Coordinates of C-alpha atoms in Angstrom, one line a residue:
X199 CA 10.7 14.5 28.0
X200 CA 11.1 12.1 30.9
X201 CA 12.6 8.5 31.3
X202 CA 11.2 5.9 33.0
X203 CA 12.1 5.8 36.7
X204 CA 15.2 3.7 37.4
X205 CA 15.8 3.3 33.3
X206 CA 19.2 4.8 34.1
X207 CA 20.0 2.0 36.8
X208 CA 19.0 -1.0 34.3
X209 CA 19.6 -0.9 30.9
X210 CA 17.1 -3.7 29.5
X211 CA 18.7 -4.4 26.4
X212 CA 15.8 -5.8 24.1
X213 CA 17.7 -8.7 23.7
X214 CA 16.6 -10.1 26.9
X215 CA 13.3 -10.2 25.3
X216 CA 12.0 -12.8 23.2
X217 CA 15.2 -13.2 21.2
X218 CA 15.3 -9.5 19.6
X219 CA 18.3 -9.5 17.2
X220 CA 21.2 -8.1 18.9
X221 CA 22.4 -5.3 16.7
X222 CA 19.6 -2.9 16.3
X223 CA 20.0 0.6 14.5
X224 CA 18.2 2.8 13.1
X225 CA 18.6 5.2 10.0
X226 CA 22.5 3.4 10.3
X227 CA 23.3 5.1 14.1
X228 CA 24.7 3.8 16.9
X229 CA 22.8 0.8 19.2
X230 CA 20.9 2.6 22.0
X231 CA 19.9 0.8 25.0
X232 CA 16.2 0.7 26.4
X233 CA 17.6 2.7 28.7
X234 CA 18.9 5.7 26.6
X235 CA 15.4 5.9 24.8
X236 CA 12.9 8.5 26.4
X237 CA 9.5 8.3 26.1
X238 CA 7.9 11.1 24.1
X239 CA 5.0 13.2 25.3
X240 CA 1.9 11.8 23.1
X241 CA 0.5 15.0 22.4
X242 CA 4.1 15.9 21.0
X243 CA 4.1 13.2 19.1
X244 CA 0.8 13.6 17.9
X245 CA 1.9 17.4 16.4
X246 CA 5.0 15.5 15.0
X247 CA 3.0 13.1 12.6
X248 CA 1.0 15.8 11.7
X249 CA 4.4 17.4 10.6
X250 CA 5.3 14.0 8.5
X251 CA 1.6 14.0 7.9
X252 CA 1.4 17.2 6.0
X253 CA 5.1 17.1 3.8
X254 CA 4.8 12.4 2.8
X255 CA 1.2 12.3 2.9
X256 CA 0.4 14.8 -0.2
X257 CA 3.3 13.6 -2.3
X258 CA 2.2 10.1 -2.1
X259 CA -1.4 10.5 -2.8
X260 CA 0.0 12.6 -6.0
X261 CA 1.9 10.3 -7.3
X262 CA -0.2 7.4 -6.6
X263 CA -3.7 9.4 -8.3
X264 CA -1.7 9.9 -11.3
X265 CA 0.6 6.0 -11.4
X266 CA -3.1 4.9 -11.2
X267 CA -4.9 6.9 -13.6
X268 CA -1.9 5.5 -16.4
X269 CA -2.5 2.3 -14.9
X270 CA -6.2 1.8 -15.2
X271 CA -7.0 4.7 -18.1
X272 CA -6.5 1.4 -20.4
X273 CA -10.2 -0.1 -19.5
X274 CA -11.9 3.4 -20.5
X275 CA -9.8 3.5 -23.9
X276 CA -11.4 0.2 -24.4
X277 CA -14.7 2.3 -25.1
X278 CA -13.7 5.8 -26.1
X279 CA -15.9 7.3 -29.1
X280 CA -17.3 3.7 -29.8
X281 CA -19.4 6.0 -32.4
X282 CA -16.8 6.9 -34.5
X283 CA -15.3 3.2 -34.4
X284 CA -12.0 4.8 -32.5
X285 CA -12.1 3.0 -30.1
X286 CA -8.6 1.8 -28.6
X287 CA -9.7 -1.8 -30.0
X288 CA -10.9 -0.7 -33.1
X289 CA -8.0 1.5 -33.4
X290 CA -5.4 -1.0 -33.3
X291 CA -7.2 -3.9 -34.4
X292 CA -7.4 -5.7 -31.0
X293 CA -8.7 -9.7 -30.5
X294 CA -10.5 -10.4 -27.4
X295 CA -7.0 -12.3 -27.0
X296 CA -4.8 -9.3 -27.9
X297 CA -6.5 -7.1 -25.0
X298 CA -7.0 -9.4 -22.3
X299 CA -3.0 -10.7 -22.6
X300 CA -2.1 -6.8 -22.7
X301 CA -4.0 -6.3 -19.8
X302 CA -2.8 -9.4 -17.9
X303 CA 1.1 -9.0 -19.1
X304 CA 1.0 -5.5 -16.9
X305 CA 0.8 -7.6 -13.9
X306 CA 3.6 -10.3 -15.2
X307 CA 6.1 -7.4 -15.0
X308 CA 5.1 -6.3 -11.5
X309 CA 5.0 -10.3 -9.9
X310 CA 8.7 -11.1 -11.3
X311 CA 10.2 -7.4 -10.3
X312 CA 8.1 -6.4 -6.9
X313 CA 10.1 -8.2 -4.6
X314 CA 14.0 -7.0 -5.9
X315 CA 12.5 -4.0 -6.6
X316 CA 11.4 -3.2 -3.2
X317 CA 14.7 -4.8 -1.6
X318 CA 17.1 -2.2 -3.6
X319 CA 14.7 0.5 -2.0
X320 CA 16.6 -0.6 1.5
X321 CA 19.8 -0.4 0.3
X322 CA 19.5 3.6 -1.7
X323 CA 17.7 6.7 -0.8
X324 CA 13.8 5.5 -0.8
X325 CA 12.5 9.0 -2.2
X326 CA 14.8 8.7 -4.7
X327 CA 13.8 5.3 -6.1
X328 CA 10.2 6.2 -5.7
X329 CA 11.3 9.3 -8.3
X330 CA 12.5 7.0 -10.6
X331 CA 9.6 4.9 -10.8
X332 CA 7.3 7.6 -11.3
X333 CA 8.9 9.1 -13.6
X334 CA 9.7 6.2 -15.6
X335 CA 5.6 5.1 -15.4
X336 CA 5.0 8.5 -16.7
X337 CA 7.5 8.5 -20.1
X338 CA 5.7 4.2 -20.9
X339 CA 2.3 5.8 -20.2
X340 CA 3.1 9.0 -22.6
X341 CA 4.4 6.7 -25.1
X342 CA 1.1 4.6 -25.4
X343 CA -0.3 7.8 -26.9
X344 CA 1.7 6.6 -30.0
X345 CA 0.2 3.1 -30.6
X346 CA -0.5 2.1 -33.9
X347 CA -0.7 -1.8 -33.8
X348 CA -1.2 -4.7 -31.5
X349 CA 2.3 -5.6 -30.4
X350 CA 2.9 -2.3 -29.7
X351 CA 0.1 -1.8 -26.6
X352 CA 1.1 -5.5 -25.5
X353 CA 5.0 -4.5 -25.7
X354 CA 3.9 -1.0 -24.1
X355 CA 1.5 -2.4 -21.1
X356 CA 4.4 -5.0 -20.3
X357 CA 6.8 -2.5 -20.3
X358 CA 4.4 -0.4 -17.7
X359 CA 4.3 -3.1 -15.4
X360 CA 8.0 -3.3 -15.2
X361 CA 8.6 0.0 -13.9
X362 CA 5.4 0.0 -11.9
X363 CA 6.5 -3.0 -9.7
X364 CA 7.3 -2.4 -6.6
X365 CA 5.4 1.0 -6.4
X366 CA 3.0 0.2 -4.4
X367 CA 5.0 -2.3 -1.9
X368 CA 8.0 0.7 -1.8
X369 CA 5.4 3.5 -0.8
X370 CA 4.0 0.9 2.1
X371 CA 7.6 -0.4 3.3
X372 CA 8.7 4.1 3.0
X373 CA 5.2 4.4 4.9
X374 CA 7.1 2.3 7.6
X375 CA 10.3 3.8 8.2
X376 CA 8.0 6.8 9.2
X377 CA 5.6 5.8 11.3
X378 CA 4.8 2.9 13.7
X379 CA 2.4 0.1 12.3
X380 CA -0.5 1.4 14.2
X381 CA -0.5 4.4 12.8
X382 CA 0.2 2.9 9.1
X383 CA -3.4 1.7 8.0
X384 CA -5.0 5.1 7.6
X385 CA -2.5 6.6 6.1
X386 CA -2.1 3.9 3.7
X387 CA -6.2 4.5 3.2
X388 CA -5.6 7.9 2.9
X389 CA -2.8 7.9 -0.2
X390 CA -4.8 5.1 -1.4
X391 CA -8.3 7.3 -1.8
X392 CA -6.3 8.6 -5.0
X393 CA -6.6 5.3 -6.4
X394 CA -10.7 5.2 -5.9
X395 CA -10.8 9.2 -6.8
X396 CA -8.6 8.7 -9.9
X397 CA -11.0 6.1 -11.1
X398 CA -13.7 8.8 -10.8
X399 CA -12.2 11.7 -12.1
X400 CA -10.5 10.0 -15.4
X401 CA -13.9 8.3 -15.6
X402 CA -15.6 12.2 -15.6
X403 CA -12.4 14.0 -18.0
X404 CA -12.4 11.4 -20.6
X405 CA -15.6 12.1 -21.1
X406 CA -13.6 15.5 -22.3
X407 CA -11.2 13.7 -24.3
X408 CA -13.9 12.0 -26.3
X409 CA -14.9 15.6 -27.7
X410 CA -10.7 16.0 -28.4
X411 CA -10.9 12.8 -31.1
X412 CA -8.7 12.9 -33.5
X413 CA -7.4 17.0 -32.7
X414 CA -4.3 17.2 -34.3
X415 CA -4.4 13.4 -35.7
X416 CA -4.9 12.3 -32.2
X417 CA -7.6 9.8 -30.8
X418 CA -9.5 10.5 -27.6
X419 CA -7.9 8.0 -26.0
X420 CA -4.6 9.3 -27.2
X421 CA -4.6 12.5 -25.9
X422 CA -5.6 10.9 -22.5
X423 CA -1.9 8.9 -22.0
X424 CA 0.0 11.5 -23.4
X425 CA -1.5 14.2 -20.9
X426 CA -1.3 12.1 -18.0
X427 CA 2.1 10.8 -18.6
X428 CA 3.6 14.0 -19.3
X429 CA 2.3 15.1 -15.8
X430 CA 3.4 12.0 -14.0
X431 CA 6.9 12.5 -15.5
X432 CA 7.1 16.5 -14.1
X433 CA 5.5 14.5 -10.3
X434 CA 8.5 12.2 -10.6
X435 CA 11.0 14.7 -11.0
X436 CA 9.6 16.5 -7.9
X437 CA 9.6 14.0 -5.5
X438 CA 12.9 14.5 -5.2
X439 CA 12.5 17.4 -3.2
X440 CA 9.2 17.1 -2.1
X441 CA 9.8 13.4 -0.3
X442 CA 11.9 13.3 2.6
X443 CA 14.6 10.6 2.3
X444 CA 14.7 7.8 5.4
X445 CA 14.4 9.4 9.2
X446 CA 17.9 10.7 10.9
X447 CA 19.1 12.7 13.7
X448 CA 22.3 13.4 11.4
X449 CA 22.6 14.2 7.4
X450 CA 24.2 11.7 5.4
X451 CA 27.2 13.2 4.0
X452 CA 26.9 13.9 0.4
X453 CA 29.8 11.6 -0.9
X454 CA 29.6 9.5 -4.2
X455 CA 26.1 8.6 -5.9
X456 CA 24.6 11.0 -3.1
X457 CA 25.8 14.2 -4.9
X458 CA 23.8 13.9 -7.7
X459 CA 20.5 14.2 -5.5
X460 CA 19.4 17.5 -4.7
X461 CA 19.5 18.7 -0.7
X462 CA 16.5 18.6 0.8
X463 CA 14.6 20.6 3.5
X464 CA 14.5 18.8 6.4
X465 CA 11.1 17.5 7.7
X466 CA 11.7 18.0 11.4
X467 CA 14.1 20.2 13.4
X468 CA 16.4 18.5 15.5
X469 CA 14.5 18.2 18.7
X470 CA 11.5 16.6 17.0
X471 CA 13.5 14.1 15.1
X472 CA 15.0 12.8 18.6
X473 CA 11.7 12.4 20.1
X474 CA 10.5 10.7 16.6
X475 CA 13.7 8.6 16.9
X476 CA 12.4 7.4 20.1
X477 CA 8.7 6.6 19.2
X478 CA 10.0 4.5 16.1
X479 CA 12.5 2.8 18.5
X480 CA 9.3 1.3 19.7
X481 CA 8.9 -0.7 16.5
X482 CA 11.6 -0.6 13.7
X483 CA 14.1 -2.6 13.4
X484 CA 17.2 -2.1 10.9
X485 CA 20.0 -3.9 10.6
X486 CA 22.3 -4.7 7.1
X487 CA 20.1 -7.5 6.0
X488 CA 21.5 -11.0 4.0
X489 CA 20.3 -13.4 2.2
X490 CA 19.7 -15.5 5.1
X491 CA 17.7 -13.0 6.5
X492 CA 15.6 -12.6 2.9
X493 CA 14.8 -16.8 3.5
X494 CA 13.7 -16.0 7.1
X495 CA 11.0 -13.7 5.7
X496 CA 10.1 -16.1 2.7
X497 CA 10.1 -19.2 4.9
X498 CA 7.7 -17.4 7.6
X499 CA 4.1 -19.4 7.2
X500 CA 2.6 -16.3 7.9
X501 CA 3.2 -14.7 4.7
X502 CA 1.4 -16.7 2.5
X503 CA -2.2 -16.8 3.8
X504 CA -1.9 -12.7 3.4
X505 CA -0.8 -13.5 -0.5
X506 CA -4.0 -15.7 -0.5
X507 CA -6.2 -12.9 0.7
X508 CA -4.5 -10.1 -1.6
X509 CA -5.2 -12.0 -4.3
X510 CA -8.8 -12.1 -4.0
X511 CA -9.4 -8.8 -3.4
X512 CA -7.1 -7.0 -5.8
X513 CA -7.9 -9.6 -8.5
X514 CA -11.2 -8.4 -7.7
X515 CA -10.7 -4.2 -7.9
X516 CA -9.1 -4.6 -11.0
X517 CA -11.1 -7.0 -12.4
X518 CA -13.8 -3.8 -11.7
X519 CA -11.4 -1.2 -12.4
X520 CA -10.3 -2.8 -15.9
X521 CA -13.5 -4.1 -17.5
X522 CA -16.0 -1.4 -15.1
X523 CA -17.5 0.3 -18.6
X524 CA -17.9 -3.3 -20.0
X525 CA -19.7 -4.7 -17.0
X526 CA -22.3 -1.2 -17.2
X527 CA -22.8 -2.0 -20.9
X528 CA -23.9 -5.6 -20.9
X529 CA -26.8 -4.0 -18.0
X530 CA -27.4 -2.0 -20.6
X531 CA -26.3 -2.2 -23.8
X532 CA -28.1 1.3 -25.0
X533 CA -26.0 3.3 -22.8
X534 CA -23.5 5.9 -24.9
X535 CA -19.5 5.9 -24.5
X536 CA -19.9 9.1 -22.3
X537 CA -22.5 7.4 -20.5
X538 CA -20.5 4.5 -19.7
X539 CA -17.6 6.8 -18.7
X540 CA -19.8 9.1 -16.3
X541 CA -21.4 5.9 -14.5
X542 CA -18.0 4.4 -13.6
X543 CA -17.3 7.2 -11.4
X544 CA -20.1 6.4 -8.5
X545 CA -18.4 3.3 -8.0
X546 CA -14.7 4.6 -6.7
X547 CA -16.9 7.3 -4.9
X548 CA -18.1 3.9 -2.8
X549 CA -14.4 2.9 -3.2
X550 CA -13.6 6.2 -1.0
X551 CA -16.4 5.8 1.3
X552 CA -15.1 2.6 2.1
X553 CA -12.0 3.6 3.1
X554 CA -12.3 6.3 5.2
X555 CA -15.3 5.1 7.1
X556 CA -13.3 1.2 7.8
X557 CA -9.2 2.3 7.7
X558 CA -9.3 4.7 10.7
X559 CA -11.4 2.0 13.1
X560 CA -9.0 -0.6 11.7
X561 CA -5.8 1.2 13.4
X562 CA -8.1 2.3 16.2
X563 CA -8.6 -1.3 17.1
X564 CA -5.6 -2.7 15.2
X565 CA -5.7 -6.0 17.2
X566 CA -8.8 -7.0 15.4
X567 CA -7.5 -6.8 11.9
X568 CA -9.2 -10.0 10.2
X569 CA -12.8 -8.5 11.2
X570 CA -12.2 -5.1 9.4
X571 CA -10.7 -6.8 6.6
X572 CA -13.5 -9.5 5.8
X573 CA -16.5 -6.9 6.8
X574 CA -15.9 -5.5 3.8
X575 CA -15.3 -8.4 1.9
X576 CA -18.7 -9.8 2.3
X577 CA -20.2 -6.3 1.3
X578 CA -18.0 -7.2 -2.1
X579 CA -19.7 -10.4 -2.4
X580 CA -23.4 -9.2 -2.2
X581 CA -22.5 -6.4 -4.1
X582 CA -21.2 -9.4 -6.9
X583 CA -24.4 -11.2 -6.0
X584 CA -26.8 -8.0 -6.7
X585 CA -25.0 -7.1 -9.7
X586 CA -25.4 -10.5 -11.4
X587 CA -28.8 -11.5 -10.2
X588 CA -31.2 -8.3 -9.3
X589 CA -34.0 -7.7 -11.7
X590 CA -33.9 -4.1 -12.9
X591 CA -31.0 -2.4 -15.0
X592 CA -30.3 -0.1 -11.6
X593 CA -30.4 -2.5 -9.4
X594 CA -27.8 -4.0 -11.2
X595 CA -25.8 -1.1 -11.4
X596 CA -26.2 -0.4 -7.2
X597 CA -24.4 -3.8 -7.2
X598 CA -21.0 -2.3 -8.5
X599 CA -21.3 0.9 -6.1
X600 CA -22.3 -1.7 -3.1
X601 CA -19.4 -3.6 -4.6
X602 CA -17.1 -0.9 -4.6
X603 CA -17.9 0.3 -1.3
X604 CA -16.4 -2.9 0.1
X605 CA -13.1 -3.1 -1.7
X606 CA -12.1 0.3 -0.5
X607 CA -10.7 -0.8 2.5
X608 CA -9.2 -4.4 2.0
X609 CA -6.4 -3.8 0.4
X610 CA -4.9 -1.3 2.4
X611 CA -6.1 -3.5 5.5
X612 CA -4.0 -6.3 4.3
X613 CA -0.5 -4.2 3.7
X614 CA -0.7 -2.7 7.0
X615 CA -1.2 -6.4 8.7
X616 CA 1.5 -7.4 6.5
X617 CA 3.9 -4.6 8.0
X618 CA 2.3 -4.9 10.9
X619 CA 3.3 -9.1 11.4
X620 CA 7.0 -9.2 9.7
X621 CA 8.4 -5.5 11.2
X622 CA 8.8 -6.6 14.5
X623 CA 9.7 -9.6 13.8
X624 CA 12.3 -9.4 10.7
X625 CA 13.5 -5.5 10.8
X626 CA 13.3 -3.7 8.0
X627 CA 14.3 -6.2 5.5
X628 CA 10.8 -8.3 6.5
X629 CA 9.0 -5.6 5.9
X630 CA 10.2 -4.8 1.9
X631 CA 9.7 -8.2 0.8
X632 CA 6.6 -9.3 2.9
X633 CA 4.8 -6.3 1.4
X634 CA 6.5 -7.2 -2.2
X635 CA 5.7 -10.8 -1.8
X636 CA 2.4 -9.9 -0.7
X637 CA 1.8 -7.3 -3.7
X638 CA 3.7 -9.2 -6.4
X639 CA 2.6 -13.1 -5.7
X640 CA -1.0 -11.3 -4.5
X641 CA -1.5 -9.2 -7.6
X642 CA -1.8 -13.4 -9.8
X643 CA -5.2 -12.7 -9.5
X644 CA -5.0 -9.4 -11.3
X645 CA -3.7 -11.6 -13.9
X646 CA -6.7 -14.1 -13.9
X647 CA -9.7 -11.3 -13.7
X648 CA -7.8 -9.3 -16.4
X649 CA -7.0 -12.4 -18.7
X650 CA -8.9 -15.2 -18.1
X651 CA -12.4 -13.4 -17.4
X652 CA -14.4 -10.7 -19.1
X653 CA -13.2 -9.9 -22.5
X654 CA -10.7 -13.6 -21.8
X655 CA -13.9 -15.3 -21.5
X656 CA -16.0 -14.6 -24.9
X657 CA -19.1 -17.5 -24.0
X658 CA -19.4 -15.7 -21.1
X659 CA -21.2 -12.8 -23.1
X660 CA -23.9 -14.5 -23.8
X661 CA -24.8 -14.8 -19.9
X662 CA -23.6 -10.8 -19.1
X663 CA -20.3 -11.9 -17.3
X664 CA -22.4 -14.2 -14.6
X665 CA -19.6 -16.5 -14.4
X666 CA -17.2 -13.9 -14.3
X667 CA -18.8 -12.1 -11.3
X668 CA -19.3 -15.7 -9.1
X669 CA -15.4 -16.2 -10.0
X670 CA -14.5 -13.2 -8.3
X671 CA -16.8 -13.7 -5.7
X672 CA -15.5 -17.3 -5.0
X673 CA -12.0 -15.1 -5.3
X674 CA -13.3 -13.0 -2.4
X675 CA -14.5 -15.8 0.0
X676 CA -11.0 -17.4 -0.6
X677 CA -9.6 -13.9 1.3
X678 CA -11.8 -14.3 3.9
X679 CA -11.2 -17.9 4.8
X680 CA -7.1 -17.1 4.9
X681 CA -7.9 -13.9 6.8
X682 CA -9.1 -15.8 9.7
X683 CA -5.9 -18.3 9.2
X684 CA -3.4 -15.7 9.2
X685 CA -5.2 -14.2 12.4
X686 CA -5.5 -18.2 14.1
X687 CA -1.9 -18.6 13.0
X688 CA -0.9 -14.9 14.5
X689 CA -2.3 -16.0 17.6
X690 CA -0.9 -19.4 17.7
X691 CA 3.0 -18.2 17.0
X692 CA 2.6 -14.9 19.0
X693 CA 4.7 -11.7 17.5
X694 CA 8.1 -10.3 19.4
X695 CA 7.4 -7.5 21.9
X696 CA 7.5 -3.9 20.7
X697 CA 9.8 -1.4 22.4
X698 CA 6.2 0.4 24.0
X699 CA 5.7 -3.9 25.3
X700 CA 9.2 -4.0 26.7
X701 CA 8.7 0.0 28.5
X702 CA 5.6 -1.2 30.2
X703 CA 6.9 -4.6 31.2
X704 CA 10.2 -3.0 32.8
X705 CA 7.9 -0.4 34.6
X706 CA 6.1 -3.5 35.9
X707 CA 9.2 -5.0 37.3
X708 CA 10.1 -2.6 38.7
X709 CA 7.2 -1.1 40.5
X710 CA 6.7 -4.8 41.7
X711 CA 10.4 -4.8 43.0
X712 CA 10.3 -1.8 44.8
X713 CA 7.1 -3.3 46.6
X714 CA 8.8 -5.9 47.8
X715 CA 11.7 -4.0 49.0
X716 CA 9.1 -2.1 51.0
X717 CA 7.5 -5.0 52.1
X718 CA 10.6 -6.9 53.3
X719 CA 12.2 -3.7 55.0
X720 CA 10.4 -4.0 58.2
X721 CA 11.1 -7.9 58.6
X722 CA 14.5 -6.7 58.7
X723 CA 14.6 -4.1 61.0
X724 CA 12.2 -6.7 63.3
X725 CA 15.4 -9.0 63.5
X726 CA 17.5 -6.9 65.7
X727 CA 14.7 -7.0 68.2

């Protein structure tokens, strides 16, 4: 572990570059100089994700598979034994109005709480505020086993989306604080295949929980929230020891609210936590945030052409994820309950596909983010164009897997340009409430695919959701039109260098000054002749 040569003569402070803030900690310890910060051996470092890799990764891509199976177990209820009229409509006497405002109130909760949800994540023990909201999600989603009228799955679903918000924002903005932007995209891909394999597997097991209707007084669908959130409560619990809290050299003494958290096993020994101190000094910034700084973030014009393209392509995958068995039975209305539940499942396989084929190229050639995010995005609109227009009932249904191989990647594209933009620019504090902003303002088109479309839009039967599909698709050429004015308006307003920037530009000067030193040493020695 070596510093640059001649960091010891000239400490660069990153102040002197592009207006850095001047206080800059991290994990709350003391300002360090560019010139107290070695520069770690990559294939060190490299052994030192894989460290982080193998103790965050899992957790996350636990909790999220089971946070998303609660979330979106709704739109296969929706047709659970449809033979035996116990079907989570049927069953509580749903209008087309009743489910579609259910389904939309979910993402109410999570627009109005994302954002101060994600900002009291900066201010406690992330891992432990990550517990809490699983474990919360996993008592509503248990609960909903226990729905016997209308109010109570609109009350329940609102409820839901509460203590979901800022779930996903929080495990993007925790993503950060341990590891660099670059490396954030496919991990964010990674813990977000459990949303596409979720899809499929609940698709496949409530095929199992049709053949459990009405066990012990219990519908199919039933049995499916109560199992899942009972699980999902037992995950929450655990994160508490199986997440690591924020990075640091030092542990926090356990005074006041801290005592009531268990201790934890630490991720990295001391010598690889110094050496990951110094990579992240390349790119985080913390600092004790205020309210000013919260209007910095909210006033920066790049923020909202990233809402813009969230909002297509998440109002799209749940638009897909939600009413996914309803779309497969207007292409063929013949097709059983377990049918419709078996077929769903080839379309998050595409979902997966998506990802990890796109994600790692994205961080690989992370300077060309608006091309890896709308890629993909045109593969969702022909997939929207096949499905509504080709001939033949399988034809049709290749549209959704064509469609679900594009969405795969977009959304976690788009949080990791997100953290990516307002992290070096805004600290820590830009980075919770750009990705909150992002997910909360973003997830408004949630709310118009799951209640103004589909089952919101009854005439629209009649034509097998055609106008449905072309709104979404109209929603998904909207992403890719702000995805090349966030990348125009990137280019135009530049970003503050990174730490790795400021390294190689002091090497530069450096190198260039001792040239000239070399250069002008004989002219001197030739004026005494």
């Amino acid at each position: 572990m070596e510093l640059i040569d001649g960091d010891k003569e000239k400490n660069l402070h990153p102040t002197h570059i592009r207006g850095e803030p001047e206080n800059i900690a991290f994990a709350g310890h003391e300002d360090l100089g560019l010139d107290d910060i070695p520069q770690p051996d990559p294939a060190r470092l490299e052994t030192i994700y894989r460290k982080l890799d193998i103790r965050i990764i899992p957790a996350l891509w636990c909790l999220y598979f089971l946070t998303s199976a609660i979330r979106s177990n709704v739109g296969l209820a929706l047709t659970m034994n449809a033979a035996e009229n116990d079907t989570l409509i049927e069953y509580l006497g749903l209008t087309s109005h009743d489910t579609s405002l259910g389904l939309a109130l979910y993402y109410v909760g999570y627009v109005i709480f994302d954002v101060p949800f994600n900002l009291i994540m900066t201010r406690i023990a992330p891992h432990a505020w990550i517990s809490r909201v699983v474990t919360t999600i996993g008592i509503v989603g248990a609960c909903m086993a226990a729905m016997k009228a209308a109010w109570s799955f609109i009350f329940l679903r609102l409820l839901l989306g509460i203590m979901t918000a800022g779930l996903w924002p929080g495990m993007a903005y925790y993503l950060t604080l341990w590891y660099p932007p670059h490396r954030c995209a496919q991990r964010i891909g990674f813990y977000f295949t459990a949303a596409q394999i979720s899809a499929a597997v609940v698709g496949l097991v409530s095929a199992g929980f049709q053949y459990m209707n009405l066990d012990r007084g219990l519908t199919g669908f039933a049995w499916m929230f109560l199992i899942y959130g009972l699980v999902t409560v037992v995950v929450g619990i655990s994160l508490l020891w199986w997440l690591p809290d924020r990075p640091k050299l030092m542990p926090d003494a356990r005074v006041g609210w801290r005592r009531l958290l268990p201790e934890q096993r630490p991720v990295l020994n001391q010598q690889d936590s110094k050496l990951h101190f110094a990579d992240m000094r390349a790119t985080y910034v913390a600092h004790a945030w205020t309210a000013k700084d919260l209007v910095k973030v909210l006033l920066d014009v790049r923020l909202y052409p990233l809402v813009l393209m969230y909002f297509g392509v998440v109002g799209t995958g749940i638009g897909l994820q939600n009413f996914a068995t309803v779309i497969i039975k207007s292409i063929n209305p013949k097709w059983s309950s377990v049918d419709l539940s078996l077929l769903t499942a080839p379309i998050w396989i595409c979902d997966l596909i998506g990802i990890l084929i796109v994600t790692p190229l994205s961080d690989r050639f992370h300077n060309h983010r608006a091309i890896f995010f709308s890629g993909p995005s045109l593969i969702i609109i022909a997939g929207l164009i096949v499905t509504t227009y080709a001939p033949t009932q399988w034809s049709r249904y290749a549209g959704l897997l064509i469609t679900g191989l594009g969405l795969g990647p977009t959304v976690p594209i788009c949080m990791t340009w997100t953290a990516e933009i307002f992290q070096p620019r805004h600290g820590e504090v830009g980075t919770a409430v750009a990705t909150a902003v992002v997910s909360g303002l973003g997830n408004l088109g949630s709310v118009t695919t799951t209640y103004a479309l589909y089952s919101g839009w009854p005439a629209d039967v009649k034509h097998g959701y055609r106008n449905s599909n072309m709104v979404m698709l109209a929603m998904v050429g909207n992403s890719i039109l702000f995805a090349a004015v966030c990348s125009l308006l990137r280019r135009t307003l530049g970003d503050p260098m990174t730490r790795e920037q400021q390294w190689a530009q002091q090497h530069t000067l450096q190198k260039k000054g001792a040239e000239e030193e070399e250069n002008t040493a004989p002219q001197t020695n030739n004026n005494y002749f």
